[in-house]
Amino acid sequence: MSNDTVRLTTAQAIVRYLANQYIEIDGQEWRLCGGGFGIFGHGNVTCLGEALYDHREELPLYRGQNEQSMGFAAAAYAKQWLRQRFMFCTASAGPGTANLLTASALAHANRLPMLMLCGDIFLTRLPDPVLQQLEHFGNPAMGLNDAFKPVSRYWDRITHPAQIIQSLPAAIATMLDPADCGPAFLGLPQDVQGWVYDYPVELFAKKVHRIRRQSPDASEIADAAALLKSAERPMLIAGGGVQYSRAVAELTAFAEAHQIPVVETIAGRANLLAEHPLNIGPIGVTGSDSANAIAEKADVIVAVGTRLQDFTTGSWTAFDKGAKFISLNAARHDATKHLSLPVVGDAKLGLEALGDALGSYKAPTVWTGFAQDQRRAWDKYVAENVAAGNRPNSYAQAIGAVNALCDPRDRVVTAAGGLPAEVTANWRTLDIGTVDVEFGFSCMGYEIAGGWGARIAQAEREADKDTIVFVGDGSYLLMNSDIYSSVLSNKKLIILVLDNGGFAVINKLQNNTGNESFNNLIADSPTIPEPFAVDFEAHALSMGAIAETVANQAELAEAFKRAKASKKTHVIVMKVDPYEGWTTQGHAWWEVGTPHITDNAKVRAAHEEVESSRAKQRKGV
């Protein structure tokens, strides 16, 4: 190591370091950080803004409209890149940074890399209390940024310029770690951002990263193979980790070699094509009758790259109580859930090793045939469910129309409310890795913001394809300003706004648990004397998009063709029925808290019905 140094501010050093980090992907080098999303304020504009300006070509900075939506966009960008690249978000001290908290929680729940560079109070405390500072009388070191500790995988407050020599590599190592991946937070006090230090020039040398592939332990593979060889009714659960490990080919080869039926989680949608003979469908609460039918009969279940969330497991009622689990996961925490036989390691290497250990084992043909029969019955139901004229306008009809007309490589984005269930159940996968259903944090507002981030990533490699967003009116009203962002940045989206008059899926849950409709649909809110609908077409037009309103599935299909031909963000609005528009099959039991005592006979009856299925629930094993 030489003694050469370069004098930089803390902010300048952070940006220069990020600009010199690369990653090798399929033999090609990419800058590890794809750029950032930023809203400037007094806490980040003078120093960090100055540094970012000098690197605006290497690290393009997208101007956000809302810090929360910036975080959603960054998460979607990372998901599109299969966690191999990330974006940073920069926000000012105070409310700007506070707005990122929900986005950080989303990235944490979904194990997605995102770097937050956020303003902080002055380290010297000489001007205290400063604008937007929260004061804790007994702990002056505690501030708003400490709230990010529970929702960050890596957290640090930079109190001296030299700290970043250790902190920046540690943050990047966390974001690229298959087991610990998630958001990294750096609190940047406003004075420290501008302080100078003589940094070693080696810190800023070009570095090419590679994501670690952890080989599984041989004894764990042997134990897993021995258990799987004993299976008469084996099943594979393919989670999002299969794609993040870039192990889709290995999963497919493993399933084919051993003729084991595969079901997909929400995050694992688009691991297999719809027509693959071993793809039995999505599992769980937002799943398919076919996947749930084999789940309740399976005796050995191999869970690959999934955290076994309650929507996947039907709150742990979806499986036979005697079924045994093998969990292949890069994260020990996930591999050991519910007394699974753990195989801790990379999905790609783990599937190859387990396949070798299994030898000539194949699932009994009667079992695989049963699974395929179930899938054929489910396909028939979906075809009828998405067809025009089968009932009032529905999510499923809109999904079917788009599915029939989109390019196989178009990317579909949705989140929250009823659309994740409807897309998961009804969307037929046309190509691998083309579906983003954000349901790890089930976060309203992700849809359009996430679509923008996904489109930024998509445009870097597949500019001729489209990002298609399905959003309900409730989520649209919560967060829609990135329609404007997409137009400003020339990142075209196709947005389907499906208006059901409020929070219709929660109204459905309310009704299904015996309660009267109350404060979910706009028409059922007692504080609204004269309900009326938003003109979503006019609103989208005002943000620079092309927009049109359609009356039915046939008109939607024609509008979608126009949207595909357009070079600009195109919004299509259609009303859907809040009561009769739902997919009625494919669901598993889901534990929700219902009143154990009530004077309402309907609520009491619903509680008893819900509790009647609890006997199927596995008690942690």
Coordinates of C-alpha atoms in Angstrom, one line a residue:
M1 CA 0.0 0.0 0.0
S2 CA 1.4 3.4 -1.0
N3 CA 1.4 6.5 1.1
D4 CA -0.5 8.5 -1.5
T5 CA -3.6 10.3 -0.3
V6 CA -6.2 12.5 -1.7
R7 CA -8.0 15.2 0.3
L8 CA -11.8 15.0 -0.1
T9 CA -14.9 15.9 1.9
T10 CA -16.8 13.0 3.4
A11 CA -19.5 13.4 0.8
Q12 CA -17.0 13.5 -2.1
A13 CA -15.3 10.4 -0.8
I14 CA -18.6 8.5 -0.6
V15 CA -19.6 9.4 -4.1
R16 CA -16.2 8.7 -5.6
Y17 CA -16.1 5.3 -3.9
L18 CA -19.5 4.3 -5.2
A19 CA -18.6 5.4 -8.7
N20 CA -15.7 3.0 -8.7
Q21 CA -17.5 -0.2 -7.6
Y22 CA -18.4 -2.7 -10.4
I23 CA -19.9 -6.1 -10.7
E24 CA -19.5 -8.8 -13.2
I25 CA -22.8 -10.2 -14.6
D26 CA -22.8 -12.9 -17.3
G27 CA -19.3 -11.9 -18.3
Q28 CA -20.0 -8.2 -18.6
E29 CA -19.0 -5.5 -16.1
W30 CA -21.6 -3.1 -14.8
R31 CA -21.3 -0.3 -12.3
L32 CA -22.6 -1.8 -9.1
C33 CA -24.6 1.3 -8.2
G34 CA -27.0 2.1 -11.0
G35 CA -27.3 5.7 -9.7
G36 CA -29.8 7.1 -7.3
F37 CA -33.0 8.8 -6.4
G38 CA -32.9 12.1 -4.6
I39 CA -34.8 15.0 -3.1
F40 CA -32.6 17.7 -1.8
G41 CA -33.0 19.7 1.4
H42 CA -30.8 21.6 3.7
G43 CA -29.5 18.3 5.1
N44 CA -28.0 16.9 1.9
V45 CA -27.9 19.5 -0.9
T46 CA -24.8 21.6 0.0
C47 CA -22.3 18.8 0.5
L48 CA -23.7 15.6 -0.9
G49 CA -25.4 17.4 -3.7
E50 CA -22.1 19.1 -4.6
A51 CA -20.4 15.7 -4.7
L52 CA -23.1 14.0 -6.8
Y53 CA -23.0 16.8 -9.3
D54 CA -19.4 16.0 -10.2
H55 CA -20.3 12.4 -10.8
R56 CA -23.7 12.9 -12.5
E57 CA -22.7 10.9 -15.6
E58 CA -21.4 7.8 -13.7
L59 CA -24.2 7.9 -11.1
P60 CA -27.3 9.4 -12.7
L61 CA -29.6 11.0 -10.1
Y62 CA -33.3 10.7 -10.7
R63 CA -35.4 13.5 -9.1
G64 CA -38.1 12.0 -6.9
Q65 CA -41.4 13.4 -6.0
N66 CA -41.7 11.6 -2.6
E67 CA -39.0 9.9 -0.6
Q68 CA -41.1 6.9 0.1
S69 CA -41.7 6.3 -3.5
M70 CA -38.0 6.8 -4.3
G71 CA -37.3 3.9 -1.9
F72 CA -39.9 1.7 -3.6
A73 CA -38.4 2.5 -7.0
A74 CA -34.9 1.6 -5.6
A75 CA -36.3 -1.7 -4.3
A76 CA -37.9 -2.6 -7.6
Y77 CA -34.7 -1.7 -9.5
A78 CA -32.8 -4.1 -7.3
K79 CA -35.4 -6.8 -7.8
Q80 CA -35.3 -6.4 -11.6
W81 CA -31.5 -6.9 -11.4
L82 CA -31.9 -9.9 -9.1
R83 CA -30.1 -8.1 -6.3
Q84 CA -26.9 -7.9 -8.3
R85 CA -27.1 -4.1 -8.6
F86 CA -28.6 -1.4 -6.3
M87 CA -29.6 2.3 -6.3
F88 CA -29.1 4.8 -3.5
C89 CA -31.7 7.2 -2.1
T90 CA -30.7 10.5 -0.6
A91 CA -33.0 12.5 1.6
S92 CA -32.7 15.5 3.8
A93 CA -32.6 15.5 7.5
G94 CA -36.0 15.4 9.2
P95 CA -39.2 14.5 7.4
G96 CA -37.4 13.7 4.1
T97 CA -35.5 10.9 5.8
A98 CA -38.6 9.9 7.8
N99 CA -40.5 9.3 4.6
L100 CA -38.0 6.6 3.6
L101 CA -38.8 4.5 6.7
T102 CA -41.6 2.5 5.0
A103 CA -39.5 1.9 1.9
S104 CA -36.7 0.6 4.1
A105 CA -39.1 -1.8 5.8
L106 CA -40.3 -3.0 2.4
A107 CA -36.7 -3.6 1.3
H108 CA -35.9 -5.3 4.6
A109 CA -38.9 -7.7 4.4
N110 CA -38.1 -8.6 0.8
R111 CA -34.3 -8.9 1.4
L112 CA -33.5 -6.3 -1.3
P113 CA -30.4 -4.1 -1.4
M114 CA -30.9 -0.3 -1.2
L115 CA -28.4 2.3 0.1
M116 CA -29.8 5.3 2.0
L117 CA -27.6 8.4 2.3
C118 CA -29.6 10.6 4.7
G119 CA -29.0 13.9 6.4
D120 CA -28.5 14.0 10.1
I121 CA -28.1 16.5 12.9
F122 CA -24.9 18.4 13.4
L123 CA -22.3 16.4 15.2
T124 CA -20.9 19.4 17.0
R125 CA -24.4 20.3 18.3
L126 CA -23.3 23.9 18.2
P127 CA -26.5 25.2 16.4
D128 CA -28.9 22.9 18.3
P129 CA -31.8 22.6 18.2
V130 CA -31.7 22.8 14.5
L131 CA -34.7 22.9 12.1
Q132 CA -36.6 19.6 12.1
Q133 CA -34.5 18.2 15.0
L134 CA -36.2 15.8 17.4
E135 CA -34.9 16.4 20.9
H136 CA -34.7 13.6 23.5
F137 CA -33.9 15.3 26.8
G138 CA -32.2 12.4 28.4
N139 CA -30.4 11.1 25.3
P140 CA -29.1 13.8 23.0
A141 CA -27.4 11.2 20.7
M142 CA -30.7 9.7 19.7
G143 CA -32.6 11.1 16.7
L144 CA -35.0 10.2 14.0
N145 CA -32.3 8.2 12.1
D146 CA -32.2 5.7 14.9
A147 CA -35.7 4.6 13.8
F148 CA -34.1 2.9 10.8
K149 CA -32.1 0.4 13.0
P150 CA -34.9 -2.2 13.0
V151 CA -35.5 -1.9 9.3
S152 CA -31.9 -1.9 8.1
R153 CA -29.5 -4.8 7.6
Y154 CA -26.6 -2.3 8.1
W155 CA -26.8 0.9 10.0
D156 CA -24.2 3.5 10.8
R157 CA -23.9 7.2 11.6
I158 CA -20.8 8.7 10.1
T159 CA -19.2 10.8 12.9
H160 CA -15.8 11.2 11.3
P161 CA -14.7 11.3 7.7
A162 CA -12.3 8.3 8.2
Q163 CA -15.3 6.1 9.2
I164 CA -16.3 5.5 5.6
I165 CA -13.1 3.6 4.9
Q166 CA -14.7 0.8 7.0
S167 CA -18.3 1.6 6.7
L168 CA -18.8 1.8 2.9
P169 CA -17.3 -1.6 2.2
A170 CA -19.2 -3.1 5.1
A171 CA -22.5 -1.7 3.7
I172 CA -21.8 -3.0 0.2
A173 CA -20.8 -6.4 1.6
T174 CA -24.1 -6.6 3.4
M175 CA -26.1 -5.6 0.4
L176 CA -24.5 -8.2 -1.8
D177 CA -24.6 -11.0 0.8
P178 CA -27.1 -13.7 -0.2
A179 CA -28.0 -14.4 3.4
D180 CA -27.9 -10.9 4.9
C181 CA -29.0 -8.9 1.9
G182 CA -31.2 -5.9 2.6
P183 CA -31.1 -2.1 3.0
A184 CA -28.1 -0.2 4.3
F185 CA -28.5 3.1 6.1
L186 CA -25.8 5.8 6.5
G187 CA -26.6 8.8 8.6
L188 CA -24.6 11.8 7.4
P189 CA -24.4 14.7 9.9
Q190 CA -24.6 17.9 8.0
D191 CA -21.2 19.2 9.3
V192 CA -19.4 15.9 8.8
Q193 CA -20.5 15.8 5.2
G194 CA -18.3 18.8 4.5
W195 CA -15.3 17.9 6.7
V196 CA -12.1 16.8 4.9
Y197 CA -9.7 13.9 5.3
D198 CA -6.7 12.6 3.5
Y199 CA -8.0 9.3 2.1
P200 CA -5.7 6.6 0.8
V201 CA -5.9 6.7 -3.0
E202 CA -6.3 2.8 -3.0
L203 CA -9.8 3.2 -1.5
F204 CA -11.0 4.6 -4.8
A205 CA -9.4 2.0 -7.1
K206 CA -11.8 0.2 -9.4
K207 CA -13.2 -2.9 -7.6
V208 CA -15.1 -5.7 -9.3
H209 CA -17.5 -7.5 -7.0
R210 CA -18.9 -11.0 -7.3
I211 CA -21.7 -12.4 -5.3
R212 CA -20.7 -15.3 -3.1
R213 CA -22.1 -18.8 -3.8
Q214 CA -21.9 -20.7 -0.6
S215 CA -21.5 -24.5 -1.1
P216 CA -23.9 -26.5 1.1
D217 CA -22.5 -28.8 3.8
A218 CA -22.0 -32.4 2.5
S219 CA -23.6 -34.0 5.6
E220 CA -26.7 -31.8 5.2
I221 CA -27.0 -32.8 1.5
A222 CA -26.7 -36.4 2.5
D223 CA -29.4 -36.1 5.2
A224 CA -31.7 -34.3 2.7
A225 CA -31.1 -36.9 0.0
A226 CA -31.9 -39.7 2.4
L227 CA -35.1 -38.1 3.5
L228 CA -36.2 -37.3 -0.1
K229 CA -35.5 -40.8 -1.3
S230 CA -38.0 -42.0 1.2
A231 CA -40.7 -39.8 -0.2
E232 CA -43.8 -41.1 -2.0
R233 CA -45.4 -37.7 -2.5
P234 CA -42.5 -35.2 -2.8
M235 CA -43.1 -31.5 -3.7
L236 CA -40.8 -28.6 -4.5
I237 CA -41.7 -25.0 -3.3
A238 CA -39.8 -22.5 -5.5
G239 CA -39.3 -19.1 -3.9
G240 CA -37.8 -15.8 -4.9
G241 CA -34.4 -17.0 -3.9
V242 CA -34.3 -19.3 -6.9
Q243 CA -34.2 -16.3 -9.1
Y244 CA -31.8 -14.3 -6.9
S245 CA -29.4 -17.3 -7.1
R246 CA -30.0 -17.5 -10.8
A247 CA -30.9 -21.1 -10.3
V248 CA -34.0 -21.4 -12.5
A249 CA -32.2 -23.8 -14.9
E250 CA -31.0 -25.9 -12.0
L251 CA -34.5 -26.0 -10.4
T252 CA -36.0 -27.0 -13.8
A253 CA -33.4 -29.7 -14.4
F254 CA -33.8 -31.1 -10.8
A255 CA -37.6 -31.3 -11.1
E256 CA -37.4 -32.9 -14.5
A257 CA -34.7 -35.4 -13.5
H258 CA -36.7 -36.6 -10.5
Q259 CA -40.2 -35.8 -11.8
I260 CA -41.1 -33.8 -8.7
P261 CA -44.0 -31.4 -9.0
V262 CA -43.2 -27.7 -8.4
V263 CA -45.3 -25.0 -6.8
E264 CA -44.4 -21.3 -6.7
T265 CA -44.6 -18.7 -3.9
I266 CA -45.6 -15.1 -4.6
A267 CA -42.0 -14.0 -4.8
G268 CA -41.2 -17.1 -6.8
R269 CA -43.7 -16.5 -9.6
A270 CA -42.1 -16.8 -13.0
N271 CA -39.6 -19.5 -11.9
L272 CA -41.3 -21.8 -14.4
L273 CA -43.3 -21.1 -17.6
A274 CA -47.1 -21.7 -17.3
E275 CA -47.0 -24.6 -19.7
H276 CA -44.2 -26.5 -18.0
P277 CA -45.6 -30.0 -17.2
L278 CA -44.2 -29.9 -13.6
N279 CA -45.5 -26.4 -12.8
I280 CA -48.5 -27.1 -10.6
G281 CA -49.3 -23.5 -9.9
P282 CA -48.9 -20.9 -7.1
I283 CA -49.4 -22.1 -3.5
G284 CA -51.1 -20.8 -0.4
V285 CA -53.7 -18.1 0.5
T286 CA -53.2 -16.4 -2.9
G287 CA -52.6 -19.6 -4.7
S288 CA -54.3 -22.2 -6.8
D289 CA -56.4 -25.2 -6.0
S290 CA -53.9 -27.4 -7.8
A291 CA -50.9 -26.4 -5.7
N292 CA -52.9 -26.5 -2.5
A293 CA -54.3 -29.9 -3.4
I294 CA -50.8 -31.5 -3.6
A295 CA -49.5 -29.5 -0.6
E296 CA -52.0 -31.1 1.7
K297 CA -51.0 -34.6 0.6
A298 CA -47.2 -34.2 0.2
D299 CA -45.0 -36.2 2.6
V300 CA -41.7 -34.5 1.9
I301 CA -41.5 -30.8 0.9
V302 CA -38.3 -29.3 -0.5
A303 CA -38.5 -25.5 0.0
V304 CA -35.9 -23.7 -2.1
G305 CA -35.2 -20.0 -1.6
T306 CA -38.3 -19.2 0.4
R307 CA -38.9 -17.8 3.8
L308 CA -42.2 -19.7 4.1
Q309 CA -44.3 -16.6 4.8
D310 CA -47.9 -17.2 6.1
F311 CA -49.5 -16.6 2.7
T312 CA -47.3 -19.4 1.3
T313 CA -48.1 -21.8 4.1
G314 CA -51.7 -20.9 4.7
S315 CA -50.6 -19.8 8.2
W316 CA -49.2 -23.4 8.4
T317 CA -52.4 -25.2 7.6
A318 CA -51.6 -26.0 3.9
F319 CA -49.6 -29.1 4.7
D320 CA -50.2 -32.5 6.3
K321 CA -49.1 -32.4 9.9
G322 CA -46.8 -35.4 9.3
A323 CA -45.1 -33.9 6.3
K324 CA -41.3 -33.3 6.6
F325 CA -39.6 -30.2 5.3
I326 CA -36.2 -29.8 3.7
S327 CA -35.2 -26.1 3.4
L328 CA -32.5 -25.1 1.0
N329 CA -31.6 -21.5 1.7
A330 CA -28.6 -19.2 1.8
A331 CA -29.9 -17.8 5.1
R332 CA -29.6 -20.1 8.1
H333 CA -32.6 -18.2 9.7
D334 CA -34.8 -19.4 6.9
A335 CA -33.4 -22.9 6.4
T336 CA -34.3 -23.9 10.0
K337 CA -37.9 -22.7 10.2
H338 CA -40.5 -25.2 11.5
L339 CA -37.9 -27.8 12.3
S340 CA -36.9 -28.1 8.7
L341 CA -34.0 -30.3 7.8
P342 CA -31.7 -27.5 6.8
V343 CA -29.4 -27.3 3.8
V344 CA -27.7 -23.9 4.2
G345 CA -26.2 -22.7 0.9
D346 CA -26.7 -21.4 -2.5
A347 CA -29.7 -22.6 -4.4
K348 CA -27.9 -23.4 -7.6
L349 CA -25.1 -25.3 -5.9
G350 CA -27.5 -26.9 -3.5
L351 CA -29.8 -28.2 -6.2
E352 CA -26.9 -29.6 -8.2
A353 CA -25.5 -31.4 -5.1
L354 CA -28.8 -32.7 -4.0
G355 CA -29.6 -34.0 -7.5
D356 CA -26.3 -35.8 -7.6
A357 CA -27.0 -37.4 -4.2
L358 CA -30.5 -38.5 -5.2
G359 CA -29.1 -40.5 -8.1
S360 CA -31.9 -42.2 -10.1
Y361 CA -34.7 -41.4 -7.7
K362 CA -38.0 -40.4 -9.3
A363 CA -41.3 -39.5 -7.7
P364 CA -43.9 -42.2 -8.3
T365 CA -45.7 -41.6 -11.6
V366 CA -49.1 -41.8 -9.9
W367 CA -48.2 -38.9 -7.7
T368 CA -46.8 -36.7 -10.5
G369 CA -49.9 -37.6 -12.6
F370 CA -52.2 -36.6 -9.8
A371 CA -50.4 -33.2 -9.6
Q372 CA -50.7 -32.7 -13.3
D373 CA -54.4 -33.6 -13.3
Q374 CA -54.9 -30.9 -10.7
R375 CA -53.1 -28.3 -12.7
R376 CA -55.2 -29.1 -15.8
A377 CA -58.3 -28.5 -13.8
W378 CA -56.9 -25.2 -12.4
D379 CA -56.0 -24.1 -15.9
K380 CA -59.6 -24.7 -17.0
Y381 CA -60.8 -22.6 -14.1
V382 CA -58.4 -19.7 -14.9
A383 CA -59.4 -19.7 -18.6
E384 CA -63.1 -19.3 -17.5
N385 CA -62.2 -16.8 -14.8
V386 CA -60.4 -14.4 -17.1
A387 CA -63.0 -14.6 -19.9
A388 CA -65.1 -11.7 -20.9
G389 CA -68.8 -11.6 -19.9
N390 CA -68.5 -14.2 -17.2
R391 CA -69.5 -11.6 -14.5
P392 CA -69.2 -7.8 -14.0
N393 CA -65.8 -6.2 -14.8
S394 CA -63.1 -7.9 -12.7
Y395 CA -59.4 -7.8 -12.0
A396 CA -59.2 -11.3 -13.6
Q397 CA -60.7 -10.1 -16.8
A398 CA -58.2 -7.2 -17.0
I399 CA -55.3 -9.5 -16.2
G400 CA -56.5 -12.0 -18.9
A401 CA -56.7 -9.3 -21.6
V402 CA -53.2 -8.0 -20.9
N403 CA -51.7 -11.5 -20.5
A404 CA -53.0 -12.4 -24.0
L405 CA -51.5 -9.3 -25.7
C406 CA -48.2 -8.6 -23.9
D407 CA -44.8 -9.5 -25.0
P408 CA -43.3 -12.5 -23.2
R409 CA -40.5 -10.3 -21.8
D410 CA -42.7 -7.5 -20.6
R411 CA -42.5 -7.1 -16.8
V412 CA -45.6 -7.1 -14.6
V413 CA -45.7 -5.1 -11.3
T414 CA -48.3 -5.0 -8.6
A415 CA -48.6 -4.8 -4.9
A416 CA -51.1 -4.7 -2.0
G417 CA -54.8 -5.0 -1.8
G418 CA -56.6 -7.6 -4.0
L419 CA -54.3 -7.5 -7.1
P420 CA -51.4 -9.6 -5.7
A421 CA -53.8 -12.5 -5.2
E422 CA -55.5 -12.0 -8.6
V423 CA -52.2 -11.6 -10.5
T424 CA -50.6 -14.6 -8.7
A425 CA -53.6 -16.8 -9.4
N426 CA -54.5 -15.7 -12.9
W427 CA -51.3 -14.6 -14.7
R428 CA -49.9 -17.2 -17.0
T429 CA -46.1 -16.9 -17.0
L430 CA -44.8 -16.3 -20.5
D431 CA -41.1 -16.0 -19.7
I432 CA -38.8 -16.5 -16.7
G433 CA -38.4 -13.7 -14.2
T434 CA -41.1 -11.3 -15.6
V435 CA -43.4 -10.9 -12.6
D436 CA -43.0 -8.6 -9.6
V437 CA -45.7 -9.1 -7.1
E438 CA -44.6 -7.1 -4.0
F439 CA -46.3 -8.9 -1.1
G440 CA -43.4 -9.3 1.4
F441 CA -44.5 -6.1 3.0
S442 CA -47.8 -5.8 1.1
C443 CA -47.1 -2.1 0.7
M444 CA -49.7 0.2 -0.9
G445 CA -48.1 2.7 -3.2
Y446 CA -45.3 0.4 -4.4
E447 CA -47.1 -0.2 -7.7
I448 CA -46.4 2.9 -9.8
A449 CA -43.2 3.8 -8.0
G450 CA -41.9 0.3 -8.3
G451 CA -42.9 0.3 -11.9
W452 CA -40.8 3.4 -12.5
G453 CA -37.8 1.7 -10.8
A454 CA -38.3 -1.5 -12.6
R455 CA -38.5 0.4 -15.9
I456 CA -35.3 2.2 -15.3
A457 CA -33.6 -1.2 -14.8
Q458 CA -35.4 -2.8 -17.7
A459 CA -34.4 0.0 -20.0
E460 CA -30.7 -0.8 -19.3
R461 CA -31.0 -4.2 -21.0
E462 CA -34.4 -4.6 -22.6
A463 CA -35.4 -1.1 -23.7
D464 CA -37.8 -2.5 -26.3
K465 CA -40.0 -4.2 -23.7
D466 CA -42.6 -2.7 -21.4
T467 CA -43.2 -2.5 -17.7
I468 CA -46.9 -3.1 -17.0
V469 CA -48.4 -1.9 -13.7
F470 CA -51.7 -3.1 -12.2
V471 CA -52.9 -0.7 -9.5
G472 CA -56.2 -0.3 -7.7
D473 CA -57.8 3.1 -7.0
G474 CA -56.8 3.0 -3.3
S475 CA -53.1 2.6 -4.0
Y476 CA -53.3 5.0 -6.8
L477 CA -54.6 7.7 -4.5
L478 CA -52.0 7.0 -1.9
M479 CA -49.0 7.3 -4.3
N480 CA -49.3 8.3 -7.9
S481 CA -46.7 11.1 -8.5
D482 CA -44.3 8.8 -10.3
I483 CA -46.5 8.9 -13.3
Y484 CA -45.1 12.3 -13.6
S485 CA -41.6 11.0 -12.8
S486 CA -41.9 8.4 -15.6
V487 CA -42.9 11.0 -18.1
L488 CA -40.2 13.4 -17.0
S489 CA -37.5 10.8 -17.2
N490 CA -38.8 9.2 -20.5
K491 CA -39.3 5.9 -18.8
K492 CA -42.5 4.7 -20.3
L493 CA -45.0 2.7 -18.2
I494 CA -48.3 1.0 -19.1
I495 CA -50.5 1.5 -16.0
L496 CA -53.9 -0.3 -15.6
V497 CA -55.9 1.6 -13.0
L498 CA -58.7 -0.7 -11.8
D499 CA -61.2 1.3 -9.9
N500 CA -63.4 -0.6 -7.4
G501 CA -64.5 2.4 -5.3
G502 CA -62.2 2.2 -2.4
F503 CA -60.4 -0.5 -0.4
A504 CA -62.5 -3.3 -1.8
V505 CA -60.4 -6.3 -0.7
I506 CA -60.4 -5.2 2.9
N507 CA -64.2 -4.6 2.6
K508 CA -64.3 -8.2 1.4
L509 CA -62.4 -9.4 4.4
Q510 CA -64.6 -7.3 6.6
N511 CA -67.7 -8.9 5.1
N512 CA -66.2 -12.4 5.2
T513 CA -65.7 -12.1 9.0
G514 CA -69.3 -11.1 9.6
N515 CA -68.8 -7.4 9.8
E516 CA -70.8 -4.8 7.9
S517 CA -69.1 -2.7 5.2
F518 CA -67.6 0.3 7.1
N519 CA -65.0 2.9 6.0
N520 CA -63.4 0.8 3.2
L521 CA -65.5 1.5 0.1
I522 CA -66.1 5.2 -0.4
A523 CA -69.8 4.6 -0.5
D524 CA -69.7 3.0 2.9
S525 CA -67.8 5.7 4.8
P526 CA -70.2 7.5 7.1
T527 CA -68.1 10.7 7.2
I528 CA -68.6 11.1 3.4
P529 CA -72.0 12.8 2.8
E530 CA -71.9 12.8 -1.0
P531 CA -69.6 10.1 -2.4
F532 CA -68.1 10.7 -5.9
A533 CA -65.4 9.1 -8.0
V534 CA -62.0 10.5 -9.0
D535 CA -61.5 11.2 -12.7
F536 CA -58.3 9.1 -12.9
E537 CA -58.0 9.8 -16.7
A538 CA -58.0 13.5 -16.2
H539 CA -55.5 13.2 -13.3
A540 CA -53.1 11.1 -15.3
L541 CA -53.4 13.5 -18.2
S542 CA -52.4 16.4 -15.9
M543 CA -49.1 14.6 -15.1
G544 CA -48.2 14.3 -18.8
A545 CA -49.3 10.8 -19.5
I546 CA -51.6 9.5 -22.2
A547 CA -54.8 8.4 -20.6
E548 CA -58.1 6.8 -21.5
T549 CA -61.0 5.2 -19.8
V550 CA -62.6 2.0 -21.0
A551 CA -65.9 0.3 -20.2
N552 CA -65.1 -3.4 -20.5
Q553 CA -62.5 -6.1 -21.3
A554 CA -62.8 -5.7 -25.0
E555 CA -62.2 -2.0 -24.9
L556 CA -59.3 -2.5 -22.5
A557 CA -57.7 -4.9 -25.0
E558 CA -57.8 -2.3 -27.7
A559 CA -56.5 0.4 -25.4
F560 CA -53.7 -1.9 -24.4
K561 CA -52.7 -2.3 -28.0
R562 CA -52.5 1.5 -28.3
A563 CA -50.5 1.6 -25.1
K564 CA -48.0 -0.9 -26.5
A565 CA -47.6 1.2 -29.6
S566 CA -47.1 4.4 -27.6
K567 CA -43.7 5.9 -26.7
K568 CA -45.0 7.5 -23.6
T569 CA -46.5 6.4 -20.3
H570 CA -50.0 5.3 -21.0
V571 CA -52.7 5.0 -18.3
I572 CA -55.8 2.9 -18.9
V573 CA -58.7 3.2 -16.4
M574 CA -61.5 0.7 -15.9
K575 CA -64.1 0.3 -13.2
V576 CA -64.3 -3.2 -11.6
D577 CA -67.0 -4.6 -9.4
P578 CA -66.0 -4.6 -5.7
Y579 CA -68.3 -7.5 -4.8
E580 CA -68.6 -10.0 -7.7
G581 CA -65.2 -9.5 -9.3
W582 CA -63.1 -11.8 -7.2
T583 CA -61.3 -15.1 -8.0
T584 CA -63.3 -17.4 -5.7
Q585 CA -61.0 -20.5 -5.9
G586 CA -57.4 -21.2 -5.0
H587 CA -57.4 -20.0 -1.5
A588 CA -55.9 -21.5 1.7
W589 CA -56.8 -20.7 5.3
W590 CA -55.3 -17.5 6.6
E591 CA -55.1 -16.6 10.3
V592 CA -56.6 -13.2 11.0
G593 CA -57.7 -12.0 14.5
T594 CA -61.5 -12.3 14.9
P595 CA -63.4 -11.2 18.0
H596 CA -63.6 -14.0 20.6
I597 CA -66.7 -12.4 22.1
T598 CA -69.3 -10.2 20.4
D599 CA -73.0 -9.5 20.5
N600 CA -73.2 -9.7 16.7
A601 CA -74.4 -13.1 15.6
K602 CA -72.9 -12.8 12.2
V603 CA -69.5 -11.9 13.6
R604 CA -69.7 -14.8 16.1
A605 CA -70.6 -17.3 13.4
A606 CA -67.7 -16.1 11.2
H607 CA -65.3 -16.4 14.2
E608 CA -66.5 -20.0 14.7
E609 CA -66.0 -20.8 11.1
V610 CA -62.5 -19.4 11.0
E611 CA -61.5 -21.2 14.1
S612 CA -62.9 -24.5 12.8
S613 CA -59.9 -24.8 10.5
R614 CA -57.3 -24.1 13.2
A615 CA -57.1 -27.9 14.0
K616 CA -55.1 -28.2 10.7
Q617 CA -52.4 -25.7 11.9
R618 CA -48.9 -27.0 12.5
K619 CA -47.8 -25.8 15.9
G620 CA -44.3 -24.6 15.0
V621 CA -43.1 -28.0 13.8

